[in-house]
PDB file of C-alpha atoms in Angstrom:
ATOM      1  CA  MET K 569      14.894  73.078 -11.006  1.00 42.00           C
ATOM      2  CA  THR K 570      15.284  70.534  -8.246  1.00 47.00           C
ATOM      3  CA  GLN K 571      14.148  71.789  -4.854  1.00 49.00           C
ATOM      4  CA  HIS K 572      16.151  70.969  -1.716  1.00 48.00           C
ATOM      5  CA  SER K 573      14.537  71.262   1.698  1.00 51.00           C
ATOM      6  CA  ILE K 574      16.440  73.492   4.112  1.00 51.00           C
ATOM      7  CA  ASP K 575      15.404  71.151   6.930  1.00 58.00           C
ATOM      8  CA  ASN K 576      16.879  68.132   5.168  1.00 70.00           C
ATOM      9  CA  PRO K 577      19.459  69.144   2.537  1.00 82.00           C
ATOM     10  CA  GLN K 578      21.146  66.363   0.602  1.00 92.00           C
ATOM     11  CA  PHE K 579      24.930  66.201   0.901  1.00 93.00           C
ATOM     12  CA  TYR K 580      27.369  64.443  -1.418  1.00 94.00           C
ATOM     13  CA  LEU K 581      31.051  63.473  -1.178  1.00 93.00           C
ATOM     14  CA  THR K 582      33.535  63.900  -4.008  1.00 93.00           C
ATOM     15  CA  SER K 583      36.107  61.268  -4.928  1.00 91.00           C
ATOM     16  CA  PRO K 584      39.741  61.848  -3.826  1.00 89.00           C
ATOM     17  CA  GLN K 585      41.955  64.030  -6.000  1.00 88.00           C
ATOM     18  CA  SER K 586      45.313  65.769  -5.677  1.00 86.00           C
ATOM     19  CA  CYS K 587      45.382  68.618  -3.175  1.00 82.00           C
ATOM     20  CA  PRO K 588      46.236  71.987  -4.802  1.00 77.00           C
ATOM     21  CA  TYR K 589      47.856  73.301  -1.612  1.00 80.00           C
ATOM     22  CA  LEU K 590      49.745  70.458   0.066  1.00 81.00           C
ATOM     23  CA  ASP K 591      52.039  68.045  -1.748  1.00 80.00           C
ATOM     24  CA  ASP K 592      51.397  64.318  -1.378  1.00 82.00           C
ATOM     25  CA  LYS K 593      47.898  64.939  -0.035  1.00 84.00           C
ATOM     26  CA  GLN K 594      44.503  63.939  -1.405  1.00 85.00           C
ATOM     27  CA  GLU K 595      41.474  66.175  -0.991  1.00 88.00           C
ATOM     28  CA  ARG K 596      37.783  65.381  -0.784  1.00 92.00           C
ATOM     29  CA  LYS K 597      34.841  67.739  -0.432  1.00 93.00           C
ATOM     30  CA  ILE K 598      31.356  67.450   0.950  1.00 94.00           C
ATOM     31  CA  PHE K 599      28.827  69.541  -0.951  1.00 95.00           C
ATOM     32  CA  THR K 600      25.183  70.378  -1.430  1.00 96.00           C
ATOM     33  CA  TYR K 601      23.155  72.509  -3.824  1.00 96.00           C
ATOM     34  CA  LEU K 602      22.050  76.091  -3.139  1.00 95.00           C
ATOM     35  CA  VAL K 603      18.878  76.289  -5.195  1.00 93.00           C
ATOM     36  CA  GLY K 604      15.256  77.250  -4.692  1.00 90.00           C
ATOM     37  CA  LYS K 605      13.535  79.726  -2.405  1.00 89.00           C
ATOM     38  CA  ASP K 606      15.527  78.691   0.683  1.00 91.00           C
ATOM     39  CA  ALA K 607      18.955  79.084  -0.941  1.00 95.00           C
ATOM     40  CA  ASP K 608      19.809  82.335   0.860  1.00 94.00           C
ATOM     41  CA  HIS K 609      18.919  80.989   4.297  1.00 95.00           C
ATOM     42  CA  LEU K 610      20.751  77.726   3.719  1.00 96.00           C
ATOM     43  CA  ASN K 611      23.828  79.633   2.538  1.00 95.00           C
ATOM     44  CA  ASN K 612      23.779  81.655   5.765  1.00 96.00           C
ATOM     45  CA  LEU K 613      23.687  78.502   7.882  1.00 95.00           C
ATOM     46  CA  LEU K 614      26.373  76.710   5.886  1.00 96.00           C
ATOM     47  CA  SER K 615      28.698  79.728   5.809  1.00 96.00           C
ATOM     48  CA  ALA K 616      28.642  79.803   9.607  1.00 95.00           C
ATOM     49  CA  GLY K 617      29.519  76.102   9.464  1.00 95.00           C
ATOM     50  CA  GLY K 618      32.610  76.612   7.311  1.00 94.00           C
ATOM     51  CA  PHE K 619      31.165  76.061   3.844  1.00 96.00           C
ATOM     52  CA  ARG K 620      32.101  78.104   0.763  1.00 96.00           C
ATOM     53  CA  ARG K 621      30.049  78.791  -2.345  1.00 96.00           C
ATOM     54  CA  SER K 622      30.900  78.085  -5.978  1.00 95.00           C
ATOM     55  CA  GLN K 623      28.017  78.899  -8.333  1.00 96.00           C
ATOM     56  CA  THR K 624      25.041  76.856  -7.036  1.00 95.00           C
ATOM     57  CA  ILE K 625      27.135  74.580  -4.833  1.00 95.00           C
ATOM     58  CA  ALA K 626      28.174  74.966  -1.187  1.00 96.00           C
ATOM     59  CA  TYR K 627      31.206  72.866  -0.256  1.00 94.00           C
ATOM     60  CA  ARG K 628      33.600  72.159   2.600  1.00 94.00           C
ATOM     61  CA  PRO K 629      36.789  70.056   2.805  1.00 91.00           C
ATOM     62  CA  ALA K 630      36.189  66.521   4.052  1.00 92.00           C
ATOM     63  CA  CYS K 631      39.648  64.982   3.770  1.00 88.00           C
ATOM     64  CA  GLU K 632      40.171  61.667   5.551  1.00 84.00           C
ATOM     65  CA  ASP K 633      43.638  62.237   7.035  1.00 83.00           C
ATOM     66  CA  CYS K 634      44.066  66.017   6.955  1.00 86.00           C
ATOM     67  CA  LYS K 635      42.395  68.948   8.727  1.00 85.00           C
ATOM     68  CA  ALA K 636      44.722  71.662   7.429  1.00 86.00           C
ATOM     69  CA  CYS K 637      42.052  73.764   5.655  1.00 89.00           C
ATOM     70  CA  ARG K 638      40.371  75.974   8.252  1.00 91.00           C
ATOM     71  CA  SER K 639      37.603  78.479   7.574  1.00 95.00           C
ATOM     72  CA  VAL K 640      38.440  82.038   8.677  1.00 96.00           C
ATOM     73  CA  ARG K 641      36.491  85.259   9.062  1.00 97.00           C
ATOM     74  CA  ILE K 642      37.307  88.796  10.196  1.00 98.00           C
ATOM     75  CA  LEU K 643      35.594  89.997  13.372  1.00 97.00           C
ATOM     76  CA  LEU K 644      34.539  93.407  12.090  1.00 98.00           C
ATOM     77  CA  PRO K 645      33.368  95.229  15.267  1.00 97.00           C
ATOM     78  CA  PHE K 646      36.855  94.908  16.777  1.00 96.00           C
ATOM     79  CA  PHE K 647      38.924  95.549  13.659  1.00 97.00           C
ATOM     80  CA  ASN K 648      41.593  98.236  13.894  1.00 94.00           C
ATOM     81  CA  PHE K 649      43.361  99.359  10.741  1.00 97.00           C
ATOM     82  CA  SER K 650      47.126  99.104  11.078  1.00 96.00           C
ATOM     83  CA  ARG K 651      49.418 101.909   9.959  1.00 97.00           C
ATOM     84  CA  ASN K 652      50.337  99.984   6.819  1.00 97.00           C
ATOM     85  CA  GLN K 653      46.689  99.225   6.017  1.00 97.00           C
ATOM     86  CA  LYS K 654      45.829 102.914   6.343  1.00 97.00           C
ATOM     87  CA  LYS K 655      48.646 103.695   3.902  1.00 98.00           C
ATOM     88  CA  ILE K 656      47.212 101.207   1.399  1.00 98.00           C
ATOM     89  CA  LEU K 657      43.748 102.776   1.680  1.00 98.00           C
ATOM     90  CA  ASN K 658      45.221 106.233   1.235  1.00 97.00           C
ATOM     91  CA  LYS K 659      47.325 105.109  -1.724  1.00 97.00           C
ATOM     92  CA  ASN K 660      44.147 103.945  -3.459  1.00 97.00           C
ATOM     93  CA  ARG K 661      41.939 106.905  -2.584  1.00 96.00           C
ATOM     94  CA  ASP K 662      41.583 107.598  -6.319  1.00 95.00           C
ATOM     95  CA  ILE K 663      39.704 104.295  -6.754  1.00 96.00           C
ATOM     96  CA  ILE K 664      35.910 104.270  -6.689  1.00 94.00           C
ATOM     97  CA  ARG K 665      33.746 101.204  -5.971  1.00 94.00           C
ATOM     98  CA  VAL K 666      30.752 100.509  -8.196  1.00 94.00           C
ATOM     99  CA  ILE K 667      28.238  97.923  -6.959  1.00 96.00           C
ATOM    100  CA  LYS K 668      26.479  96.001  -9.724  1.00 96.00           C
ATOM    101  CA  PRO K 669      24.260  92.933 -10.115  1.00 97.00           C
ATOM    102  CA  ALA K 670      26.114  89.654 -10.642  1.00 97.00           C
ATOM    103  CA  VAL K 671      26.392  89.990 -14.416  1.00 97.00           C
ATOM    104  CA  ALA K 672      29.595  89.141 -16.297  1.00 98.00           C
ATOM    105  CA  THR K 673      31.106  91.536 -18.849  1.00 97.00           C
ATOM    106  CA  SER K 674      33.857  91.153 -21.408  1.00 97.00           C
ATOM    107  CA  GLU K 675      35.767  93.943 -19.675  1.00 97.00           C
ATOM    108  CA  GLN K 676      35.763  91.958 -16.421  1.00 98.00           C
ATOM    109  CA  TYR K 677      36.796  88.792 -18.224  1.00 97.00           C
ATOM    110  CA  ASP K 678      39.742  90.515 -19.911  1.00 97.00           C
ATOM    111  CA  LEU K 679      41.011  91.649 -16.502  1.00 97.00           C
ATOM    112  CA  PHE K 680      40.311  88.201 -15.017  1.00 96.00           C
ATOM    113  CA  ASN K 681      42.285  86.527 -17.799  1.00 94.00           C
ATOM    114  CA  ARG K 682      45.255  88.881 -17.401  1.00 94.00           C
ATOM    115  CA  TYR K 683      45.240  88.316 -13.639  1.00 94.00           C
ATOM    116  CA  LEU K 684      45.287  84.529 -13.993  1.00 92.00           C
ATOM    117  CA  CYS K 685      47.994  84.512 -16.665  1.00 88.00           C
ATOM    118  CA  TYR K 686      50.194  86.759 -14.522  1.00 83.00           C
ATOM    119  CA  ARG K 687      49.534  85.408 -11.034  1.00 76.00           C
ATOM    120  CA  HIS K 688      48.211  81.831 -11.454  1.00 69.00           C
ATOM    121  CA  ARG K 689      49.397  80.614 -14.847  1.00 64.00           C
ATOM    122  CA  ASP K 690      49.842  77.070 -13.512  1.00 68.00           C
ATOM    123  CA  GLY K 691      46.365  76.915 -11.968  1.00 62.00           C
ATOM    124  CA  GLY K 692      43.326  75.145 -13.330  1.00 65.00           C
ATOM    125  CA  MET K 693      41.332  78.364 -13.785  1.00 78.00           C
ATOM    126  CA  VAL K 694      43.689  79.781 -16.422  1.00 75.00           C
ATOM    127  CA  SER K 695      41.876  77.859 -19.184  1.00 81.00           C
ATOM    128  CA  MET K 696      38.450  79.326 -18.321  1.00 91.00           C
ATOM    129  CA  THR K 697      36.547  80.734 -21.285  1.00 94.00           C
ATOM    130  CA  MET K 698      34.180  83.694 -21.261  1.00 96.00           C
ATOM    131  CA  GLY K 699      31.370  81.178 -20.910  1.00 96.00           C
ATOM    132  CA  ASP K 700      33.054  79.653 -17.852  1.00 96.00           C
ATOM    133  CA  TYR K 701      33.531  83.088 -16.324  1.00 97.00           C
ATOM    134  CA  LYS K 702      29.911  84.001 -17.000  1.00 97.00           C
ATOM    135  CA  ALA K 703      28.794  80.836 -15.194  1.00 97.00           C
ATOM    136  CA  MET K 704      31.046  81.610 -12.209  1.00 97.00           C
ATOM    137  CA  ILE K 705      29.500  85.061 -11.852  1.00 97.00           C
ATOM    138  CA  GLU K 706      25.883  84.552 -12.823  1.00 97.00           C
ATOM    139  CA  GLU K 707      24.916  81.033 -11.748  1.00 96.00           C
ATOM    140  CA  THR K 708      23.612  81.813  -8.276  1.00 95.00           C
ATOM    141  CA  HIS K 709      20.316  81.646  -6.413  1.00 95.00           C
ATOM    142  CA  ILE K 710      21.425  83.828  -3.515  1.00 94.00           C
ATOM    143  CA  ASP K 711      22.064  87.527  -2.848  1.00 96.00           C
ATOM    144  CA  THR K 712      25.276  88.117  -4.777  1.00 97.00           C
ATOM    145  CA  ILE K 713      26.828  91.299  -6.130  1.00 98.00           C
ATOM    146  CA  ILE K 714      29.776  92.374  -8.261  1.00 98.00           C
ATOM    147  CA  ILE K 715      31.935  95.219  -6.984  1.00 98.00           C
ATOM    148  CA  GLU K 716      33.988  96.906  -9.679  1.00 97.00           C
ATOM    149  CA  TYR K 717      36.973  99.015  -8.657  1.00 97.00           C
ATOM    150  CA  ARG K 718      37.745 101.795 -11.124  1.00 96.00           C
ATOM    151  CA  LEU K 719      40.179 104.671 -11.234  1.00 95.00           C
ATOM    152  CA  ARG K 720      38.285 107.867 -10.529  1.00 88.00           C
ATOM    153  CA  ASP K 721      37.631 109.972 -13.607  1.00 77.00           C
ATOM    154  CA  ALA K 722      36.333 113.466 -14.256  1.00 64.00           C
ATOM    155  CA  ASP K 723      32.715 112.274 -14.215  1.00 61.00           C
ATOM    156  CA  SER K 724      32.861 110.501 -10.839  1.00 55.00           C
ATOM    157  CA  GLY K 725      32.060 113.502  -8.664  1.00 52.00           C
ATOM    158  CA  ILE K 726      29.086 114.490 -10.812  1.00 50.00           C
ATOM    159  CA  THR K 727      27.201 111.219 -11.173  1.00 53.00           C
ATOM    160  CA  GLY K 728      28.650 109.234  -8.270  1.00 53.00           C
ATOM    161  CA  THR K 729      29.814 106.548 -10.677  1.00 57.00           C
ATOM    162  CA  SER K 730      32.959 106.019 -12.680  1.00 59.00           C
ATOM    163  CA  ARG K 731      33.821 104.932 -16.178  1.00 75.00           C
ATOM    164  CA  GLY K 732      37.520 105.003 -15.453  1.00 89.00           C
ATOM    165  CA  LYS K 733      39.901 102.110 -15.955  1.00 94.00           C
ATOM    166  CA  LEU K 734      38.778  98.842 -14.344  1.00 96.00           C
ATOM    167  CA  VAL K 735      41.516  97.724 -11.924  1.00 97.00           C
ATOM    168  CA  GLY K 736      39.735  95.233  -9.660  1.00 98.00           C
ATOM    169  CA  VAL K 737      36.622  93.079  -9.280  1.00 98.00           C
ATOM    170  CA  ALA K 738      35.088  91.261  -6.317  1.00 98.00           C
ATOM    171  CA  LEU K 739      32.296  88.680  -6.387  1.00 98.00           C
ATOM    172  CA  THR K 740      30.669  88.998  -2.971  1.00 98.00           C
ATOM    173  CA  ASP K 741      27.792  87.194  -1.248  1.00 98.00           C
ATOM    174  CA  ARG K 742      25.629  89.237   1.111  1.00 97.00           C
ATOM    175  CA  LEU K 743      24.575  87.235   4.166  1.00 97.00           C
ATOM    176  CA  ASP K 744      22.176  88.243   6.950  1.00 95.00           C
ATOM    177  CA  ASP K 745      24.856  89.787   9.179  1.00 96.00           C
ATOM    178  CA  ALA K 746      28.038  89.367   7.163  1.00 98.00           C
ATOM    179  CA  ASN K 747      29.614  89.398   3.734  1.00 98.00           C
ATOM    180  CA  SER K 748      31.518  86.557   2.107  1.00 98.00           C
ATOM    181  CA  MET K 749      34.219  87.207  -0.479  1.00 97.00           C
ATOM    182  CA  VAL K 750      33.719  84.496  -3.088  1.00 97.00           C
ATOM    183  CA  TYR K 751      36.454  85.564  -5.506  1.00 96.00           C
ATOM    184  CA  SER K 752      38.404  88.701  -6.344  1.00 97.00           C
ATOM    185  CA  PHE K 753      40.984  89.677  -8.928  1.00 97.00           C
ATOM    186  CA  PHE K 754      42.830  92.810  -9.962  1.00 97.00           C
ATOM    187  CA  ASP K 755      45.258  94.410 -12.418  1.00 96.00           C
ATOM    188  CA  PRO K 756      48.451  92.386 -11.891  1.00 93.00           C
ATOM    189  CA  VAL K 757      50.826  95.106 -13.068  1.00 94.00           C
ATOM    190  CA  LEU K 758      49.818  97.619 -10.381  1.00 95.00           C
ATOM    191  CA  ASP K 759      51.905  95.927  -7.674  1.00 91.00           C
ATOM    192  CA  ARG K 760      52.645  99.121  -5.755  1.00 94.00           C
ATOM    193  CA  ARG K 761      48.964  99.642  -5.017  1.00 97.00           C
ATOM    194  CA  SER K 762      48.588  96.304  -3.151  1.00 96.00           C
ATOM    195  CA  LEU K 763      45.178  95.922  -4.781  1.00 97.00           C
ATOM    196  CA  GLY K 764      44.466  92.484  -3.312  1.00 96.00           C
ATOM    197  CA  THR K 765      44.863  93.867   0.192  1.00 97.00           C
ATOM    198  CA  PHE K 766      42.974  97.024  -0.724  1.00 98.00           C
ATOM    199  CA  ILE K 767      39.922  95.075  -1.938  1.00 98.00           C
ATOM    200  CA  ILE K 768      39.728  93.200   1.375  1.00 98.00           C
ATOM    201  CA  LEU K 769      40.211  96.423   3.356  1.00 98.00           C
ATOM    202  CA  ASP K 770      37.459  98.062   1.334  1.00 98.00           C
ATOM    203  CA  HIS K 771      35.129  95.188   2.269  1.00 98.00           C
ATOM    204  CA  VAL K 772      36.171  95.595   5.901  1.00 98.00           C
ATOM    205  CA  ARG K 773      35.528  99.343   5.800  1.00 98.00           C
ATOM    206  CA  ASP K 774      32.142  98.893   4.163  1.00 98.00           C
ATOM    207  CA  GLY K 775      31.176  96.076   6.548  1.00 98.00           C
ATOM    208  CA  ILE K 776      32.004  98.192   9.595  1.00 98.00           C
ATOM    209  CA  ALA K 777      30.002 101.126   8.216  1.00 97.00           C
ATOM    210  CA  SER K 778      27.051  98.776   7.583  1.00 97.00           C
ATOM    211  CA  GLY K 779      27.184  97.316  11.097  1.00 97.00           C
ATOM    212  CA  LEU K 780      28.025  93.789   9.949  1.00 98.00           C
ATOM    213  CA  SER K 781      29.547  91.228  12.285  1.00 98.00           C
ATOM    214  CA  HIS K 782      31.960  89.347  10.007  1.00 98.00           C
ATOM    215  CA  LEU K 783      33.704  89.160   6.660  1.00 98.00           C
ATOM    216  CA  TYR K 784      34.328  85.602   5.475  1.00 98.00           C
ATOM    217  CA  LEU K 785      37.666  85.064   3.693  1.00 96.00           C
ATOM    218  CA  GLY K 786      37.457  81.378   2.868  1.00 94.00           C
ATOM    219  CA  TYR K 787      40.056  78.822   3.940  1.00 93.00           C
ATOM    220  CA  TRP K 788      43.434  79.266   5.571  1.00 91.00           C
ATOM    221  CA  ILE K 789      46.206  76.680   5.797  1.00 87.00           C
ATOM    222  CA  GLU K 790      48.914  77.222   8.371  1.00 80.00           C
ATOM    223  CA  GLY K 791      52.273  77.232   6.618  1.00 73.00           C
ATOM    224  CA  SER K 792      50.828  77.816   3.145  1.00 75.00           C
ATOM    225  CA  ALA K 793      52.453  80.818   1.467  1.00 75.00           C
ATOM    226  CA  LYS K 794      49.404  81.253  -0.782  1.00 76.00           C
ATOM    227  CA  MET K 795      47.141  81.870   2.197  1.00 80.00           C
ATOM    228  CA  SER K 796      49.436  83.585   4.689  1.00 84.00           C
ATOM    229  CA  TYR K 797      48.074  87.037   3.775  1.00 88.00           C
ATOM    230  CA  LYS K 798      44.787  86.284   5.538  1.00 91.00           C
ATOM    231  CA  THR K 799      46.414  86.408   8.971  1.00 90.00           C
ATOM    232  CA  ARG K 800      47.201  90.107   8.452  1.00 92.00           C
ATOM    233  CA  PHE K 801      43.538  90.993   9.014  1.00 96.00           C
ATOM    234  CA  LYS K 802      42.945  90.865  12.753  1.00 94.00           C
ATOM    235  CA  PRO K 803      41.054  89.994  14.806  1.00 95.00           C
ATOM    236  CA  LEU K 804      40.589  86.822  12.771  1.00 96.00           C
ATOM    237  CA  GLU K 805      38.347  83.959  13.837  1.00 96.00           C
ATOM    238  CA  ILE K 806      39.052  80.367  12.876  1.00 95.00           C
ATOM    239  CA  LEU K 807      36.608  77.457  12.820  1.00 95.00           C
ATOM    240  CA  SER K 808      37.618  74.278  14.637  1.00 88.00           C
ATOM    241  CA  GLY K 809      35.838  71.390  16.304  1.00 83.00           C
ATOM    242  CA  GLY K 810      34.928  73.623  19.228  1.00 86.00           C
ATOM    243  CA  GLY K 811      33.408  76.356  17.064  1.00 93.00           C
ATOM    244  CA  TRP K 812      34.726  79.794  16.098  1.00 96.00           C
ATOM    245  CA  THR K 813      37.694  81.042  18.140  1.00 94.00           C
ATOM    246  CA  ARG K 814      40.059  83.978  17.719  1.00 94.00           C
ATOM    247  CA  LEU K 815      43.359  83.263  16.009  1.00 87.00           C
ATOM    248  CA  ASP K 816      46.215  85.037  17.822  1.00 72.00           C
TER     249      ASP K 816
END
């Protein structure tokens, strides 16, 4: 495996391609590899600089004429759950979280496939095979976990685990003082549970209990319907040329 020095990482620039969020725009990304013994530390530094992780690659938008994609993170010590968010947590109180190593299963993939076909059938990920999914989950050199969300069953209170129905999954990176949500998906037919919101709120709740400073949510584009949900988690910090500032 190629080793990359944390003091002098090598960065690369992708060629232009169609933007998946804004019509008539071209996107480019700058990226580097997260491999070797310093991968965790480098991922911490790059996350604070607005990078995201995909398998063994850390990337950030580097578009020539557009700065619409902005990295956002929740400021956990000052987070207050709204009345509606408390209702969502209460509505899903029969769901138990199970933390596992980053290992893909066929059960996860079946849920992942149903989620994509229902929610993102026009997206590029819908054609992913089990092998592709396994690579997305397992190809990592950093501290990464899978959180499975299952309906509580009769065994849950005895063993502290659950074998109930799988209704959600989150791939999460654990940083020094924060967590970063890499990707999450859920049962698309359980609309009334607001599972997408619940999974984020569960990360918020766990991060607060663990004394973490932030929860990274990825990129936000003002005016993009696909990303508008992220502004419901306040206080939210946004990265700009002057550093991280609170988004009002």
